[in-house]
Short mmCIF file of C-alpha atoms and ligand atoms in Angstrom, two decimals:
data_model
loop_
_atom_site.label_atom_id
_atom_site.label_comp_id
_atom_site.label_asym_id
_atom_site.label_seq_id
_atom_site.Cartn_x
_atom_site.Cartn_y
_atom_site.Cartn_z
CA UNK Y 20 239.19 34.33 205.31
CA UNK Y 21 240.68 32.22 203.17
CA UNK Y 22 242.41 34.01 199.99
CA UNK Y 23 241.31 31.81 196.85
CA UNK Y 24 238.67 30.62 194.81
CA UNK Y 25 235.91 30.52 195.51
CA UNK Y 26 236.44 34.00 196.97
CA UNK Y 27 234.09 35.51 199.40
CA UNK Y 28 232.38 39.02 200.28
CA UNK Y 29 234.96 39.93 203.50
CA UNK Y 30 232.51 41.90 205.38
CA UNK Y 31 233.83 45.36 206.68
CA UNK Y 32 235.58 45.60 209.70
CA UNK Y 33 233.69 48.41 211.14
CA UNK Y 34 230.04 49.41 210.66
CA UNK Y 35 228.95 51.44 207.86
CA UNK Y 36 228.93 54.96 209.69
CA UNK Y 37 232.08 54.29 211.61
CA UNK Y 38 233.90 56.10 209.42
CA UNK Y 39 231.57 59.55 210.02
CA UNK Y 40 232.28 62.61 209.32
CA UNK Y 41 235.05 61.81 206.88
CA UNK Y 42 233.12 59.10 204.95
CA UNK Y 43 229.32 58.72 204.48
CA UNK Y 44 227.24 55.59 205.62
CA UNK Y 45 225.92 55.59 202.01
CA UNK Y 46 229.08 55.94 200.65
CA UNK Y 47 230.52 52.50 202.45
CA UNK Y 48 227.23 50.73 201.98
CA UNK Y 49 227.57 50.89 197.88
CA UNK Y 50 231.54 50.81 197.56
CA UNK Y 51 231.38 47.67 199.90
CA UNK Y 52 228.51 46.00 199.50
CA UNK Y 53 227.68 46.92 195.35
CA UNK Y 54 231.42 47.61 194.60
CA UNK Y 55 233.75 44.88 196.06
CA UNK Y 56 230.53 42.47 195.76
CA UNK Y 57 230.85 43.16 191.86
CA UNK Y 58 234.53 42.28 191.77
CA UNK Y 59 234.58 39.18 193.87
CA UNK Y 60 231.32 37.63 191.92
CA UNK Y 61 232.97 38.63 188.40
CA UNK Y 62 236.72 37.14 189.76
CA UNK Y 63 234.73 33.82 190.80
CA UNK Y 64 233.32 34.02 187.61
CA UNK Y 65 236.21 34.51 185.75
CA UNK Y 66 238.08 31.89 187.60
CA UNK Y 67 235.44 28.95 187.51
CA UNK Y 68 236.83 27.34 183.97
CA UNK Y 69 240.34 27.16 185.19
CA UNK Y 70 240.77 24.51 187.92
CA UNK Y 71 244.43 24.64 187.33
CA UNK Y 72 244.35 28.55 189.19
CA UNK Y 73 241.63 27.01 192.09
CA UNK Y 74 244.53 26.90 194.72
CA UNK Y 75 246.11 30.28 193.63
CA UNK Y 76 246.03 33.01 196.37
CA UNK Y 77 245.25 36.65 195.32
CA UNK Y 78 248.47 37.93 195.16
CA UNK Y 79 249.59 35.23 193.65
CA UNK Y 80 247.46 35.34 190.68
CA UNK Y 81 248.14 39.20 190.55
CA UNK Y 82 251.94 39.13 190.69
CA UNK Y 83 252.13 36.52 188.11
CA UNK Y 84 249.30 37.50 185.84
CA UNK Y 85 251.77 37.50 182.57
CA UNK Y 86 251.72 33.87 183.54
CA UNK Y 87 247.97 33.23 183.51
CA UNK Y 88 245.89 32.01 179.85
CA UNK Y 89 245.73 35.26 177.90
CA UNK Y 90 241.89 35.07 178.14
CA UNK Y 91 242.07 35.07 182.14
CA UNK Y 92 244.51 38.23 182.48
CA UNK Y 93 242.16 40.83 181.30
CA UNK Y 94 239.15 39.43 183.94
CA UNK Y 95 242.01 39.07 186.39
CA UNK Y 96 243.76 42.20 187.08
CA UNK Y 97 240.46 43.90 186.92
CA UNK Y 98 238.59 42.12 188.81
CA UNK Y 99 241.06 40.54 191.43
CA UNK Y 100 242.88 43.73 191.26
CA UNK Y 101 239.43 45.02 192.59
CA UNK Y 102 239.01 42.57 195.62
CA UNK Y 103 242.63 42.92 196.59
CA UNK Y 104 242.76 46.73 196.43
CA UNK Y 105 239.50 47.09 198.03
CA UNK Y 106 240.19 44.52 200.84
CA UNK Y 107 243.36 46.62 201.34
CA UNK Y 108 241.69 50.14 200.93
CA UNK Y 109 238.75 49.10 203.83
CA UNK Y 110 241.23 47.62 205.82
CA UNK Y 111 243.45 50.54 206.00
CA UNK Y 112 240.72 53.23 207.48
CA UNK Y 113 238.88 52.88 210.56
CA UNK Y 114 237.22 55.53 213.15
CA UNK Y 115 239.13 58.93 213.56
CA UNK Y 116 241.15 59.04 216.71
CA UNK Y 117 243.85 61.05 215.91
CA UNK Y 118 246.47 58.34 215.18
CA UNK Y 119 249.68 59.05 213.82
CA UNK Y 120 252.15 56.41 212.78
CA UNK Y 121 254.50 54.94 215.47
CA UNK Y 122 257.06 52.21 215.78
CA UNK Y 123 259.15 51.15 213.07
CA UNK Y 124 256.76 52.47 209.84
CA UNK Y 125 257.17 56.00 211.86
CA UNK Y 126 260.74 55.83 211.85
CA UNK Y 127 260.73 54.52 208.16
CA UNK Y 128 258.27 57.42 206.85
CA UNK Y 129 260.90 60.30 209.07
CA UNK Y 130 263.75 58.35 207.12
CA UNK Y 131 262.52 58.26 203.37
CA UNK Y 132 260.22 61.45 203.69
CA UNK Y 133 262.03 63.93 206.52
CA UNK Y 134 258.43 63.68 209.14
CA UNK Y 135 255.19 62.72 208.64
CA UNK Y 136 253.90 66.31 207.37
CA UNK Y 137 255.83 65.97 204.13
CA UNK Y 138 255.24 62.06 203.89
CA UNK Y 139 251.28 63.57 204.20
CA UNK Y 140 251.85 66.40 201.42
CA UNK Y 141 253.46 63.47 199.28
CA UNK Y 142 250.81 61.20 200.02
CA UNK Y 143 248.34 63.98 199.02
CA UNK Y 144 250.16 65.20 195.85
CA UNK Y 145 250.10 61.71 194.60
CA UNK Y 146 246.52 61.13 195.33
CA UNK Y 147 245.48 64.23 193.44
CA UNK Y 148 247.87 63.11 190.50
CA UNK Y 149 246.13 60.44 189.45
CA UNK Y 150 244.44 60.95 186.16
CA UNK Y 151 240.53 59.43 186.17
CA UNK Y 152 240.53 56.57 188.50
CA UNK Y 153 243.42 54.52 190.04
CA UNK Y 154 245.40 54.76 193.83
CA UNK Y 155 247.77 56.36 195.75
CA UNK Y 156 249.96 54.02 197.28
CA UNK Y 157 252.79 54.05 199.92
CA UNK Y 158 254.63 50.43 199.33
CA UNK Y 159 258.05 48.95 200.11
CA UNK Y 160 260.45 48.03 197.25
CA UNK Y 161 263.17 45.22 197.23
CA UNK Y 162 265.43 47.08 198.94
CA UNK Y 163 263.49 47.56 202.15
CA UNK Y 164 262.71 51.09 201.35
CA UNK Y 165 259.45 53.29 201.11
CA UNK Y 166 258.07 54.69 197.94
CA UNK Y 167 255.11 56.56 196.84
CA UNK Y 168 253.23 54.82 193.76
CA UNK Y 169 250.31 55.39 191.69
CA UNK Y 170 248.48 52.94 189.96
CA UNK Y 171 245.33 53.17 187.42
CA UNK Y 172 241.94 51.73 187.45
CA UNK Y 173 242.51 48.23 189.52
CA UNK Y 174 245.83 47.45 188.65
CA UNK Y 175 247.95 46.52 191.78
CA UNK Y 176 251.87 47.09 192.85
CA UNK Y 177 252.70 43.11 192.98
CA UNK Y 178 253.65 42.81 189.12
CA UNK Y 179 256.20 45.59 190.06
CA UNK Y 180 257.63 43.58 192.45
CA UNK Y 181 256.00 46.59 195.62
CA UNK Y 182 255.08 45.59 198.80
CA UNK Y 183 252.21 47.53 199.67
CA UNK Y 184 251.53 49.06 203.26
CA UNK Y 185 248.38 51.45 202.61
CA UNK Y 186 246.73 53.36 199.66
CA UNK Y 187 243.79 55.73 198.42
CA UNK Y 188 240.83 54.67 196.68
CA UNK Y 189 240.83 57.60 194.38
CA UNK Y 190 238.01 55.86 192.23
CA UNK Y 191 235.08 58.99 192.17
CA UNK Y 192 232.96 56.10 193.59
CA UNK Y 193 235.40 56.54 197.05
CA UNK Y 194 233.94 59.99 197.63
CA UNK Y 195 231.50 61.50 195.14
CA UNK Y 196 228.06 61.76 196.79
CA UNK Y 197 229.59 63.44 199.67
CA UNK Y 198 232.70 65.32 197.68
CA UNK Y 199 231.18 65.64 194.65
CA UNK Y 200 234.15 66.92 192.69
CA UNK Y 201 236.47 68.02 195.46
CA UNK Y 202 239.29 65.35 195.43
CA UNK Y 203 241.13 67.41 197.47
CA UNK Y 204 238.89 68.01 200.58
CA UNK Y 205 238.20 63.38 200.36
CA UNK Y 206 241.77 63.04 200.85
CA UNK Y 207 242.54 65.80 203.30
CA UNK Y 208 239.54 63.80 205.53
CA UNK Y 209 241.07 60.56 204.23
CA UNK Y 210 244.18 61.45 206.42
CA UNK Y 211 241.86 61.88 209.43
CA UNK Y 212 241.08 57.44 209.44
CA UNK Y 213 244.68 55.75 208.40
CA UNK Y 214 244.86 52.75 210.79
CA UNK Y 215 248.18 52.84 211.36
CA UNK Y 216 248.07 50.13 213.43
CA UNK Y 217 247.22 48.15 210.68
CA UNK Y 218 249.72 49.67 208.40
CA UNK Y 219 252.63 49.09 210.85
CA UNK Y 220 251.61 45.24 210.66
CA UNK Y 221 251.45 45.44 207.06
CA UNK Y 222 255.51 46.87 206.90
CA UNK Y 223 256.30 44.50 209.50
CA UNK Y 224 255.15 41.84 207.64
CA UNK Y 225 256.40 43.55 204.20
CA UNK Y 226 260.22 43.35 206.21
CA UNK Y 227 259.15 39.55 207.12
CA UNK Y 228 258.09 38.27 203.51
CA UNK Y 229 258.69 40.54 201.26
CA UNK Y 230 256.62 39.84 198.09
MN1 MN3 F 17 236.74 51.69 195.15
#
């Protein structure tokens, strides 16, 4: 995939009722395929005008979007704050196995949270904090170490200078038709489908180039 314009519809890494029990097939057809296809045609859209922003990656354009033409920085940070979160979000599931973290993100999350049962309470707290819609995140700061974050609607951690490793889609769009209301009981399955192999490569490669 290659990360700027013209952007493209990264198809999900797992079919649409891989994710079963914990998240309908309906569910992941219309947040992936209506959704993120919304975000990445209205970013391309956004973007066409401005040749000078063509070779941009994502999170460039999203850490530096004080730096973009006042008229781009609205269309931006929703909009590629939509592809980049949601690229993240699908990324960061896949089928329930009963992972846990391991390796060095284990050993991280046991040193900035005590063990993984209180990094989950934290994780959950945070998720449930989140006024309307927004994300639950669990990012790396300058320093090297691990923080819990929440952001609203599509905004993203790279203007606060975060590394992110994984995060909630909290949007009632993540988890309505099956939840309806119950925020709680989404992200209590939510915890069931982490890839955590995916989330130790994003640390290791928050360590390796920070953002
Ligand atoms: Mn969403």
């Amino acid at each position: 995939m290659d990360d700027r314009y013209v952007f493209e519809l990264v198809p999900l890494p797992y079919p649409y009722h891989a994710l079963e029990p914990f998240i309908d097939e309906k569910t992941m057809m219309l947040h992936h395929d209506r959704h993120l296809k919304t975000y990445v045609d209205n970013l391309n859209k956004a973007l066409a005008p401005y040749p000078a922003y063509h070779r941009w990656s994502l999170p460039m354009l999203l850490k530096n979007i004080s730096a973009l033409p006042l008229s781009l920085q609205t269309p931006v940070r929703n909009n590629g704050g939509g592809v980049f979160n949601h690229n993240l979000f699908f990324s960061i599931m896949e089928p329930a196995h009963g992972g846990k973290p391991y390796g060095n993100l284990a050993r991280a999350i046991e040193k900035y949270f005590g063990s993984y049962d209180n990094f989950a309470k934290q994780l959950k707290q945070s998720a449930l904090s989140v006024f309307g819609s927004g994300y639950a995140w669990l990012v790396m700061d300058k320093m090297g170490r691990l923080k819990m974050i929440t952001t609203h609607n599509q905004d993203t951690p790279l203007p606060l200078g975060y590394c992110p490793i994984l995060l909630i889609d909290v949007w009632e769009h993540a988890y309505y038709l099956k939840y309806n209301n119950r925020r709680d009981e989404y992200i209590d399955a939510w915890m069931n489908i982490i890839n955590w192999d995916q989330a130790e490569k994003n640390y290791e490669s928050c360590i390796t180039y920070k953002y």
